[in-house]
Amino acid sequence: MHWLFFSIILDFGFVQLFKLGQRRGYYAPVVVSVNYLVLSLAIAIYLFFSDAWTFPALALYTGLGTGMVFISSMLLMNHALTLAPIGSVVTAFRMSIVVPIVLGIYLWGEFMAPTQFVGLLLALGALVLMTSHPGSTAQVRGIKAFGLLIAVCLCQGISHTCLRSVHYNGLDPVYLHILTFIGATAGLMGSVVIILKKHRPQRPEVKLGIFIGLYNVLALCVIMTALSKLPGTLFFPTLGCSVVVLDNLFAHFYWKERLARPAIAGVGIAVLAVLLVL
């Protein structure tokens, strides 16, 4: 269970670092792309010097496909952060756990106890409450805001599902190779976006991207290890609900986004959801 605890802490910190870059006005595609390139390079160097550069073709295909989904999800989330309140976007990003849970049950026959199912329903209710008041800083409202949040949720949910597929495809022993291909694919695709947008990377953006990339090496290795040891119907609801609470509290006390009463109620319901899932 300690792998789950470390996953929660590291995943929470990962998004907070991107929020820091957004608050400082850094160009998101640069931060995201540098992060993935550094992730790929760091793991590739380790694999090279440990003489472990052999892998099945399926690892390559999984890495390429997952990398495409990863970069799409991160760019979409960072774009959404410029249009909607931080708390709402990050909550939608976190509550994407419903996608791998449903697909895990459908594709791989994962089991969900009745209490866990109730906890999942409560988690979805918490999402509705915590995103029901857009706040004065929101640039999109109503159906547009809802559609944007749903897109963020679905895209990140597919990313989670791709990571979960590593275990069921028997690729746990080569997850480092998969992370290398994920990082290289996502980083190169993000670089293409930067070139097309004709943006010149600034030093602070690159420095933050390098730091997040090194941080991401640790975070993803811990998460992949946790996914190899825990059922998805336990891992994803617990991770999602826990970091939703941390994200909203941090948004309130650090980012100075005032929590409306429905959002406060949503945080409380999310805590209850975690207890039921566990």
JSON list of N, CA and C in Angstrom, two decimals, residues 48-90:
[
{"chain": "A", "resi": 48, "resn": "PHE", "atom": "N", "xyz": [20.98, 2.28, -21.33]},
{"chain": "A", "resi": 48, "resn": "PHE", "atom": "CA", "xyz": [22.18, 2.07, -22.13]},
{"chain": "A", "resi": 48, "resn": "PHE", "atom": "C", "xyz": [23.34, 1.57, -21.25]},
{"chain": "A", "resi": 49, "resn": "PHE", "atom": "N", "xyz": [23.55, 2.24, -20.12]},
{"chain": "A", "resi": 49, "resn": "PHE", "atom": "CA", "xyz": [24.68, 1.88, -19.28]},
{"chain": "A", "resi": 49, "resn": "PHE", "atom": "C", "xyz": [24.42, 0.62, -18.46]},
{"chain": "A", "resi": 50, "resn": "SER", "atom": "N", "xyz": [23.14, 0.24, -18.33]},
{"chain": "A", "resi": 50, "resn": "SER", "atom": "CA", "xyz": [22.84, -1.01, -17.62]},
{"chain": "A", "resi": 50, "resn": "SER", "atom": "C", "xyz": [22.72, -2.18, -18.59]},
{"chain": "A", "resi": 51, "resn": "ASP", "atom": "N", "xyz": [23.02, -1.91, -19.86]},
{"chain": "A", "resi": 51, "resn": "ASP", "atom": "CA", "xyz": [23.03, -2.95, -20.90]},
{"chain": "A", "resi": 51, "resn": "ASP", "atom": "C", "xyz": [21.68, -3.68, -20.97]},
{"chain": "A", "resi": 52, "resn": "ALA", "atom": "N", "xyz": [20.60, -2.88, -20.97]},
{"chain": "A", "resi": 52, "resn": "ALA", "atom": "CA", "xyz": [19.25, -3.46, -20.97]},
{"chain": "A", "resi": 52, "resn": "ALA", "atom": "C", "xyz": [18.46, -2.99, -22.18]},
{"chain": "A", "resi": 53, "resn": "TRP", "atom": "N", "xyz": [19.16, -2.71, -23.28]},
{"chain": "A", "resi": 53, "resn": "TRP", "atom": "CA", "xyz": [18.48, -2.14, -24.44]},
{"chain": "A", "resi": 53, "resn": "TRP", "atom": "C", "xyz": [17.93, -3.23, -25.36]},
{"chain": "A", "resi": 54, "resn": "THR", "atom": "N", "xyz": [17.18, -4.13, -24.80]},
{"chain": "A", "resi": 54, "resn": "THR", "atom": "CA", "xyz": [16.46, -5.12, -25.59]},
{"chain": "A", "resi": 54, "resn": "THR", "atom": "C", "xyz": [15.02, -5.16, -25.07]},
{"chain": "A", "resi": 55, "resn": "PHE", "atom": "N", "xyz": [14.06, -5.27, -25.98]},
{"chain": "A", "resi": 55, "resn": "PHE", "atom": "CA", "xyz": [12.66, -5.17, -25.59]},
{"chain": "A", "resi": 55, "resn": "PHE", "atom": "C", "xyz": [11.79, -5.75, -26.69]},
{"chain": "A", "resi": 56, "resn": "PRO", "atom": "N", "xyz": [10.57, -6.20, -26.36]},
{"chain": "A", "resi": 56, "resn": "PRO", "atom": "CA", "xyz": [9.66, -6.70, -27.38]},
{"chain": "A", "resi": 56, "resn": "PRO", "atom": "C", "xyz": [9.08, -5.55, -28.20]},
{"chain": "A", "resi": 57, "resn": "ALA", "atom": "N", "xyz": [8.67, -5.86, -29.43]},
{"chain": "A", "resi": 57, "resn": "ALA", "atom": "CA", "xyz": [8.12, -4.82, -30.31]},
{"chain": "A", "resi": 57, "resn": "ALA", "atom": "C", "xyz": [6.88, -4.17, -29.71]},
{"chain": "A", "resi": 58, "resn": "LEU", "atom": "N", "xyz": [6.12, -4.94, -28.93]},
{"chain": "A", "resi": 58, "resn": "LEU", "atom": "CA", "xyz": [4.90, -4.40, -28.34]},
{"chain": "A", "resi": 58, "resn": "LEU", "atom": "C", "xyz": [5.19, -3.24, -27.39]},
{"chain": "A", "resi": 59, "resn": "ALA", "atom": "N", "xyz": [6.38, -3.27, -26.76]},
{"chain": "A", "resi": 59, "resn": "ALA", "atom": "CA", "xyz": [6.76, -2.17, -25.88]},
{"chain": "A", "resi": 59, "resn": "ALA", "atom": "C", "xyz": [6.93, -0.88, -26.68]},
{"chain": "A", "resi": 60, "resn": "LEU", "atom": "N", "xyz": [7.50, -0.99, -27.88]},
{"chain": "A", "resi": 60, "resn": "LEU", "atom": "CA", "xyz": [7.66, 0.17, -28.74]},
{"chain": "A", "resi": 60, "resn": "LEU", "atom": "C", "xyz": [6.31, 0.73, -29.17]},
{"chain": "A", "resi": 61, "resn": "TYR", "atom": "N", "xyz": [5.41, -0.14, -29.62]},
{"chain": "A", "resi": 61, "resn": "TYR", "atom": "CA", "xyz": [4.10, 0.32, -30.07]},
{"chain": "A", "resi": 61, "resn": "TYR", "atom": "C", "xyz": [3.30, 0.94, -28.92]},
{"chain": "A", "resi": 62, "resn": "THR", "atom": "N", "xyz": [3.39, 0.32, -27.74]},
{"chain": "A", "resi": 62, "resn": "THR", "atom": "CA", "xyz": [2.69, 0.87, -26.58]},
{"chain": "A", "resi": 62, "resn": "THR", "atom": "C", "xyz": [3.22, 2.24, -26.22]},
{"chain": "A", "resi": 63, "resn": "GLY", "atom": "N", "xyz": [4.54, 2.39, -26.26]},
{"chain": "A", "resi": 63, "resn": "GLY", "atom": "CA", "xyz": [5.15, 3.67, -25.94]},
{"chain": "A", "resi": 63, "resn": "GLY", "atom": "C", "xyz": [4.79, 4.76, -26.92]},
{"chain": "A", "resi": 64, "resn": "LEU", "atom": "N", "xyz": [4.80, 4.42, -28.21]},
{"chain": "A", "resi": 64, "resn": "LEU", "atom": "CA", "xyz": [4.46, 5.42, -29.23]},
{"chain": "A", "resi": 64, "resn": "LEU", "atom": "C", "xyz": [3.01, 5.88, -29.09]},
{"chain": "A", "resi": 65, "resn": "GLY", "atom": "N", "xyz": [2.09, 4.92, -28.94]},
{"chain": "A", "resi": 65, "resn": "GLY", "atom": "CA", "xyz": [0.68, 5.27, -28.82]},
{"chain": "A", "resi": 65, "resn": "GLY", "atom": "C", "xyz": [0.39, 6.06, -27.56]},
{"chain": "A", "resi": 66, "resn": "THR", "atom": "N", "xyz": [0.97, 5.62, -26.44]},
{"chain": "A", "resi": 66, "resn": "THR", "atom": "CA", "xyz": [0.74, 6.30, -25.18]},
{"chain": "A", "resi": 66, "resn": "THR", "atom": "C", "xyz": [1.36, 7.70, -25.19]},
{"chain": "A", "resi": 67, "resn": "GLY", "atom": "N", "xyz": [2.51, 7.84, -25.82]},
{"chain": "A", "resi": 67, "resn": "GLY", "atom": "CA", "xyz": [3.14, 9.15, -25.91]},
{"chain": "A", "resi": 67, "resn": "GLY", "atom": "C", "xyz": [2.27, 10.16, -26.64]},
{"chain": "A", "resi": 68, "resn": "MET", "atom": "N", "xyz": [1.61, 9.72, -27.71]},
{"chain": "A", "resi": 68, "resn": "MET", "atom": "CA", "xyz": [0.70, 10.60, -28.45]},
{"chain": "A", "resi": 68, "resn": "MET", "atom": "C", "xyz": [-0.46, 11.07, -27.57]},
{"chain": "A", "resi": 69, "resn": "VAL", "atom": "N", "xyz": [-0.99, 10.13, -26.78]},
{"chain": "A", "resi": 69, "resn": "VAL", "atom": "CA", "xyz": [-2.11, 10.48, -25.90]},
{"chain": "A", "resi": 69, "resn": "VAL", "atom": "C", "xyz": [-1.63, 11.40, -24.78]},
{"chain": "A", "resi": 70, "resn": "PHE", "atom": "N", "xyz": [-0.45, 11.13, -24.24]},
{"chain": "A", "resi": 70, "resn": "PHE", "atom": "CA", "xyz": [0.10, 11.93, -23.15]},
{"chain": "A", "resi": 70, "resn": "PHE", "atom": "C", "xyz": [0.25, 13.40, -23.54]},
{"chain": "A", "resi": 71, "resn": "ILE", "atom": "N", "xyz": [0.87, 13.64, -24.69]},
{"chain": "A", "resi": 71, "resn": "ILE", "atom": "CA", "xyz": [1.12, 15.03, -25.08]},
{"chain": "A", "resi": 71, "resn": "ILE", "atom": "C", "xyz": [-0.18, 15.75, -25.39]},
{"chain": "A", "resi": 72, "resn": "SER", "atom": "N", "xyz": [-1.13, 15.04, -25.97]},
{"chain": "A", "resi": 72, "resn": "SER", "atom": "CA", "xyz": [-2.44, 15.64, -26.25]},
{"chain": "A", "resi": 72, "resn": "SER", "atom": "C", "xyz": [-3.13, 16.02, -24.95]},
{"chain": "A", "resi": 73, "resn": "SER", "atom": "N", "xyz": [-3.08, 15.13, -23.96]},
{"chain": "A", "resi": 73, "resn": "SER", "atom": "CA", "xyz": [-3.73, 15.38, -22.68]},
{"chain": "A", "resi": 73, "resn": "SER", "atom": "C", "xyz": [-3.10, 16.57, -21.95]},
{"chain": "A", "resi": 74, "resn": "MET", "atom": "N", "xyz": [-1.76, 16.61, -21.92]},
{"chain": "A", "resi": 74, "resn": "MET", "atom": "CA", "xyz": [-1.09, 17.68, -21.18]},
{"chain": "A", "resi": 74, "resn": "MET", "atom": "C", "xyz": [-1.27, 19.04, -21.84]},
{"chain": "A", "resi": 75, "resn": "LEU", "atom": "N", "xyz": [-1.22, 19.09, -23.17]},
{"chain": "A", "resi": 75, "resn": "LEU", "atom": "CA", "xyz": [-1.42, 20.36, -23.86]},
{"chain": "A", "resi": 75, "resn": "LEU", "atom": "C", "xyz": [-2.85, 20.85, -23.67]},
{"chain": "A", "resi": 76, "resn": "LEU", "atom": "N", "xyz": [-3.80, 19.91, -23.70]},
{"chain": "A", "resi": 76, "resn": "LEU", "atom": "CA", "xyz": [-5.20, 20.29, -23.50]},
{"chain": "A", "resi": 76, "resn": "LEU", "atom": "C", "xyz": [-5.42, 20.82, -22.09]},
{"chain": "A", "resi": 77, "resn": "MET", "atom": "N", "xyz": [-4.83, 20.14, -21.09]},
{"chain": "A", "resi": 77, "resn": "MET", "atom": "CA", "xyz": [-4.99, 20.59, -19.72]},
{"chain": "A", "resi": 77, "resn": "MET", "atom": "C", "xyz": [-4.39, 21.97, -19.50]},
{"chain": "A", "resi": 78, "resn": "ASN", "atom": "N", "xyz": [-3.20, 22.19, -20.04]},
{"chain": "A", "resi": 78, "resn": "ASN", "atom": "CA", "xyz": [-2.56, 23.49, -19.86]},
{"chain": "A", "resi": 78, "resn": "ASN", "atom": "C", "xyz": [-3.31, 24.60, -20.58]},
{"chain": "A", "resi": 79, "resn": "HIS", "atom": "N", "xyz": [-3.92, 24.27, -21.74]},
{"chain": "A", "resi": 79, "resn": "HIS", "atom": "CA", "xyz": [-4.75, 25.26, -22.43]},
{"chain": "A", "resi": 79, "resn": "HIS", "atom": "C", "xyz": [-5.99, 25.57, -21.61]},
{"chain": "A", "resi": 80, "resn": "ALA", "atom": "N", "xyz": [-6.58, 24.54, -21.02]},
{"chain": "A", "resi": 80, "resn": "ALA", "atom": "CA", "xyz": [-7.78, 24.73, -20.20]},
{"chain": "A", "resi": 80, "resn": "ALA", "atom": "C", "xyz": [-7.47, 25.60, -18.98]},
{"chain": "A", "resi": 81, "resn": "LEU", "atom": "N", "xyz": [-6.26, 25.49, -18.43]},
{"chain": "A", "resi": 81, "resn": "LEU", "atom": "CA", "xyz": [-5.88, 26.29, -17.26]},
{"chain": "A", "resi": 81, "resn": "LEU", "atom": "C", "xyz": [-5.90, 27.79, -17.57]},
{"chain": "A", "resi": 82, "resn": "THR", "atom": "N", "xyz": [-5.76, 28.15, -18.84]},
{"chain": "A", "resi": 82, "resn": "THR", "atom": "CA", "xyz": [-5.80, 29.57, -19.22]},
{"chain": "A", "resi": 82, "resn": "THR", "atom": "C", "xyz": [-7.22, 30.07, -19.42]},
{"chain": "A", "resi": 83, "resn": "LEU", "atom": "N", "xyz": [-8.20, 29.16, -19.45]},
{"chain": "A", "resi": 83, "resn": "LEU", "atom": "CA", "xyz": [-9.58, 29.54, -19.74]},
{"chain": "A", "resi": 83, "resn": "LEU", "atom": "C", "xyz": [-10.52, 29.36, -18.56]},
{"chain": "A", "resi": 84, "resn": "ALA", "atom": "N", "xyz": [-10.23, 28.42, -17.69]},
{"chain": "A", "resi": 84, "resn": "ALA", "atom": "CA", "xyz": [-11.12, 28.09, -16.59]},
{"chain": "A", "resi": 84, "resn": "ALA", "atom": "C", "xyz": [-10.35, 28.13, -15.28]},
{"chain": "A", "resi": 85, "resn": "PRO", "atom": "N", "xyz": [-11.05, 28.21, -14.13]},
{"chain": "A", "resi": 85, "resn": "PRO", "atom": "CA", "xyz": [-10.37, 28.24, -12.83]},
{"chain": "A", "resi": 85, "resn": "PRO", "atom": "C", "xyz": [-9.49, 27.01, -12.63]},
{"chain": "A", "resi": 86, "resn": "ILE", "atom": "N", "xyz": [-8.37, 27.21, -11.97]},
{"chain": "A", "resi": 86, "resn": "ILE", "atom": "CA", "xyz": [-7.42, 26.13, -11.75]},
{"chain": "A", "resi": 86, "resn": "ILE", "atom": "C", "xyz": [-8.08, 24.94, -11.06]},
{"chain": "A", "resi": 87, "resn": "GLY", "atom": "N", "xyz": [-8.87, 25.22, -10.02]},
{"chain": "A", "resi": 87, "resn": "GLY", "atom": "CA", "xyz": [-9.50, 24.13, -9.28]},
{"chain": "A", "resi": 87, "resn": "GLY", "atom": "C", "xyz": [-10.39, 23.27, -10.14]},
{"chain": "A", "resi": 88, "resn": "SER", "atom": "N", "xyz": [-11.19, 23.89, -11.02]},
{"chain": "A", "resi": 88, "resn": "SER", "atom": "CA", "xyz": [-12.12, 23.15, -11.87]},
{"chain": "A", "resi": 88, "resn": "SER", "atom": "C", "xyz": [-11.37, 22.27, -12.87]},
{"chain": "A", "resi": 89, "resn": "VAL", "atom": "N", "xyz": [-10.35, 22.84, -13.51]},
{"chain": "A", "resi": 89, "resn": "VAL", "atom": "CA", "xyz": [-9.60, 22.10, -14.52]},
{"chain": "A", "resi": 89, "resn": "VAL", "atom": "C", "xyz": [-8.87, 20.91, -13.89]},
{"chain": "A", "resi": 90, "resn": "VAL", "atom": "N", "xyz": [-8.20, 21.15, -12.79]},
{"chain": "A", "resi": 90, "resn": "VAL", "atom": "CA", "xyz": [-7.44, 20.09, -12.16]},
{"chain": "A", "resi": 90, "resn": "VAL", "atom": "C", "xyz": [-8.36, 19.01, -11.61]}
]
